[in-house]
Amino acid sequence: MISITLNGREQSFDVEADMPLLWLIREEAGLRGTKFGCGIAQCGACTVHVDGQAVRSCMYPAVAAQDKQVNTVETLGSKDAPHALQTAWIKHQVPQCGYCQSGMMMAAAALLQNNANPSGEDIDVAMTNICRCGTYSRVKAAILDAAKEISS
Amino acid sequence: MSMTRRMFVFGGAAIGGGLALGVIGLGTHLAVHDRLAVQREGNGKDTLLNLWLRVNQDNTVTLLSPHTEMGQGAGTGLTQIVADELDLNWDQIKLELAPPSTEFSNGGVFEGFIGEMIGKAPKWAEHIASNAFNRLADVLNMQMTGGSASIRFTGWNIMREAAAAARQMLINAAIDKHSASANTSTDSGFVVDGDNRWSYGELVEHAATLAVPEDYVLRSPSDRKFIGKAMPRHDLPDKVFLKTQYGIDRYVDGMRYAAIAHSGVFGADVASIDNLDEIIAMRGVLAVEKMGLSVAVIADNPWRAEKAVKALKITAASHENSDISSASIESFQRQSLQGELSDAHAVGDVTSVQDGTGETIEAEFWVPYLAHATMEPMNASAWMEGNKLHVAAGVQNPLYVRAHAAKIADMDIENVVFHAHSMGGGFGRRVGFSMSEDNPIMWIDEVVTLVKKYQFPIKLTWSREADTRQDVYRPAILANFSAQLDENGKPSYWKSASYGSEGGAPAAMTPYNIGNVQVQFANHPSPIPVGFWRSVENSQHAFFNESFIDILAEKAQTDPIAYRLSLLNKDDDHAKCLTEVAKLCNWQHGVSDDGKAMGVAVQKSFGTMVATVAEVSLQNNKARVHRVWVVTDSGVVVNPDSATAQIEGGIMFGLTAALYGRCDIENGGVKQSNFHDYPIVKMTEAPIVKVKLLQSDNIPGGFGEVGVPTIAPAVANALAVLGKRLTRLPINA
Ligand code: FES
Ligand code: FES
């Protein structure tokens, strides 16, 4: 049994220690906002927060999350109470196919938590997610915008 | 309105009291049939989902799509077109997407439709019908991303026709019912005659009883309120707030999960599983199934299934492909280019000048196979409900896939329900057919076969490795070029021969004014599955042609833009875009003080002219692209922001191919497997892209694909200025 606090609720899962957090989240907990892209920590589609830090859940063994706070993209915000990043994402019309974007937004949210005022270069370094549709310039513009919004 | 002759407008009886109108374009085969009440009570949801336009009693208009995902802004563009043609306010137009749980079947409706029209549908009509519907399916999915001629034709003309016909019907309803005058017109959702105003909603019921008019007129460009504006995309809030359901997100109760291993050799069956007992004993594993080309493991969690697949030891049956490699394919192509060639294009007579005195310049180009690498790997779910088979997936042509699933399941198509999901990228990967007659949608076959046997619901997800290694690839092409320069440095002839099908001919034509041109192809069946990859043949041929013209400019010691312009008519749209892009980037030929150089390329595809300049430097002998400028000329631009986004994305897609993209063939399979050895450009490497859209009144050109072709030659041409002329891709090999 592995106990984690998933999106604020303590839960136990009867899974192998080496089951990646991604598959626990998507299939055991049924939260499908977190995406599978590569399974080898290359693309970032599966990004979630463990104790506030962005991790690539496809290579993060469930046991490593034992007794930790795991937050998925479902906690980011909603239409009625959007996160500043979500507002900026719409303003800049960021997504194309959209598949990578929940991972993008989670990586960006962690970045802003660590660095409320990132430079373009900080963003380049922090945002190593893959977007096959090539939305990078808009992702960057949206993060800069959201940072401004949060700090104002 | 000559286009009218090439489509059906059908309309009539109300659905929920609304006026429903559909239009079906059938190429040039069939004439107009303007009064076809195909939507009947009792025909149910199936029918509804095939209608394109519904004027509702609450004075809104719904654009209906049988798809859940309209692709890259296409749905929004279509609503812009309809809102303008029907004279609506923005809040009156709704885009309705079939929820993934809703059953839809285009085929049944079309049979009904044809049946109404000519009695029983003959075989030939069925064929045309299903083709037309496949095309419509593509339109609705791919308007901005697809952009082939039929798509642009359908999107721009047919949608507008439907809206124009609807507007005229509403006007006619006011004339018929309220004796409105001949001067009756419309104003933002109202039919207006002097001081009399009737909302569309009030008129729809009567309008639905009238015949679809043949004498409607399209509104003039000056009446447009939305076409040409950066209207926000309808699909983005759902994507940002996680309401979008991709195929991989499908879940039904009792679902089990399958993972797959292919034999590793294209075309070869799996001969044996060498550790079956070990696999069966793994936690969660429910079944192992050998299915010809592949083995599936079914488990209670996708990771357990995939873990078991990774532990599988399988042997491929011996196959004639087992020995092929990139090297053997390349030498076969080289040999073929020495053999018999077909003429695709000829101007003047190359042989008459070939022995001239000028210097002969030759080049051989090579581009490798490329996987699509959509962000969401291939996947599909299937389950039985009673005697019906349900299949859920994100595909570019759902109708085709539904028919295909029925064939695999050996069931009547009526008993197969297809659920269309959003796609995490398409780029031509999720089309049901390929160039080489290989089956690109094997994952549908696999999941259907499994569900038929095991009866419980199954979701099959290909690993990234399976996705990379079992694609229908962009074809690898070898090409030979030669030319001779006259005393003015202009080519006296231009000759090219490329491996590949003549389908690539339009992309391979040189746009330059050269007296003697010969464009030839050599083609043989491909042992490697090849398919439609974003921009299709244009990405390879733009690289060849635009590199070669640059090589000639270099030999002639002329500025590459000036050289191109000297070979183009002043009013040619290549010249126009080249001139504009030179201005936009403040064009400099040569190496800058900080070691950067610019390179240029131009290519027209899918109705859109694109001229691109890339600014490149060499860092540790690797190309680094700093800035990119793009000028497009594409007629009417329906949504400039979506268009710009597509160009930005196309540049990144093309840049990935230019810098890194290669699928090497080894022992009959693809060597690369995942993003570590098939890398995608990331944010740190992403250049700043500046896009300028030139517009005219011409029909809209495509945007989804056209950003791709020019970036590789532009980067290669810039590298040549830095002293490194590359004729093989990828650049940072
Ligand atoms: S799926 Fe985890 S990084 Fe790609
Ligand atoms: S929006 Fe499609 S992969 Fe990023």
Short mmCIF file of C-alpha atoms and ligand atoms in Angstrom, two decimals, chain A residues 22-23 34-47 55-60 99 129-130, chain B residues 375 464 674-675, ligand 1:
data_model
loop_
_atom_site.label_atom_id
_atom_site.label_comp_id
_atom_site.label_asym_id
_atom_site.label_seq_id
_atom_site.Cartn_x
_atom_site.Cartn_y
_atom_site.Cartn_z
CA LEU A 22 1.67 8.71 -13.90
CA TRP A 23 -0.19 5.43 -14.16
CA THR A 34 -1.96 14.34 -16.79
CA LYS A 35 -0.79 12.95 -20.12
CA PHE A 36 1.48 10.21 -21.38
CA GLY A 37 3.89 11.20 -24.13
CA CYS A 38 7.10 9.21 -23.91
CA GLY A 39 7.47 7.31 -20.64
CA ILE A 40 11.16 8.22 -20.36
CA ALA A 41 11.07 11.69 -18.81
CA GLN A 42 11.82 13.39 -22.12
CA CYS A 43 8.68 15.30 -23.00
CA GLY A 44 7.07 16.61 -19.83
CA ALA A 45 3.48 15.81 -20.82
CA CYS A 46 3.17 13.97 -17.50
CA THR A 47 4.37 16.84 -15.28
CA VAL A 55 8.38 16.11 -11.59
CA ARG A 56 7.91 13.93 -14.63
CA SER A 57 5.54 11.38 -13.25
CA CYS A 58 6.20 8.75 -15.93
CA MET A 59 9.60 8.01 -14.38
CA TYR A 60 8.71 8.81 -10.79
CA TYR A 99 -2.04 17.56 -25.66
CA ASN A 129 8.78 20.20 -22.22
CA ILE A 130 8.22 19.13 -25.79
CA MET B 375 2.45 14.06 -28.99
CA ARG B 464 6.29 5.89 -27.85
CA ASN B 674 11.78 7.68 -28.52
CA PHE B 675 12.55 11.36 -28.01
S1 FES C 1 5.49 11.06 -20.55
FE1 FES C 1 6.67 11.66 -18.89
S2 FES C 1 8.13 12.95 -19.74
FE2 FES C 1 7.10 12.17 -21.45
#
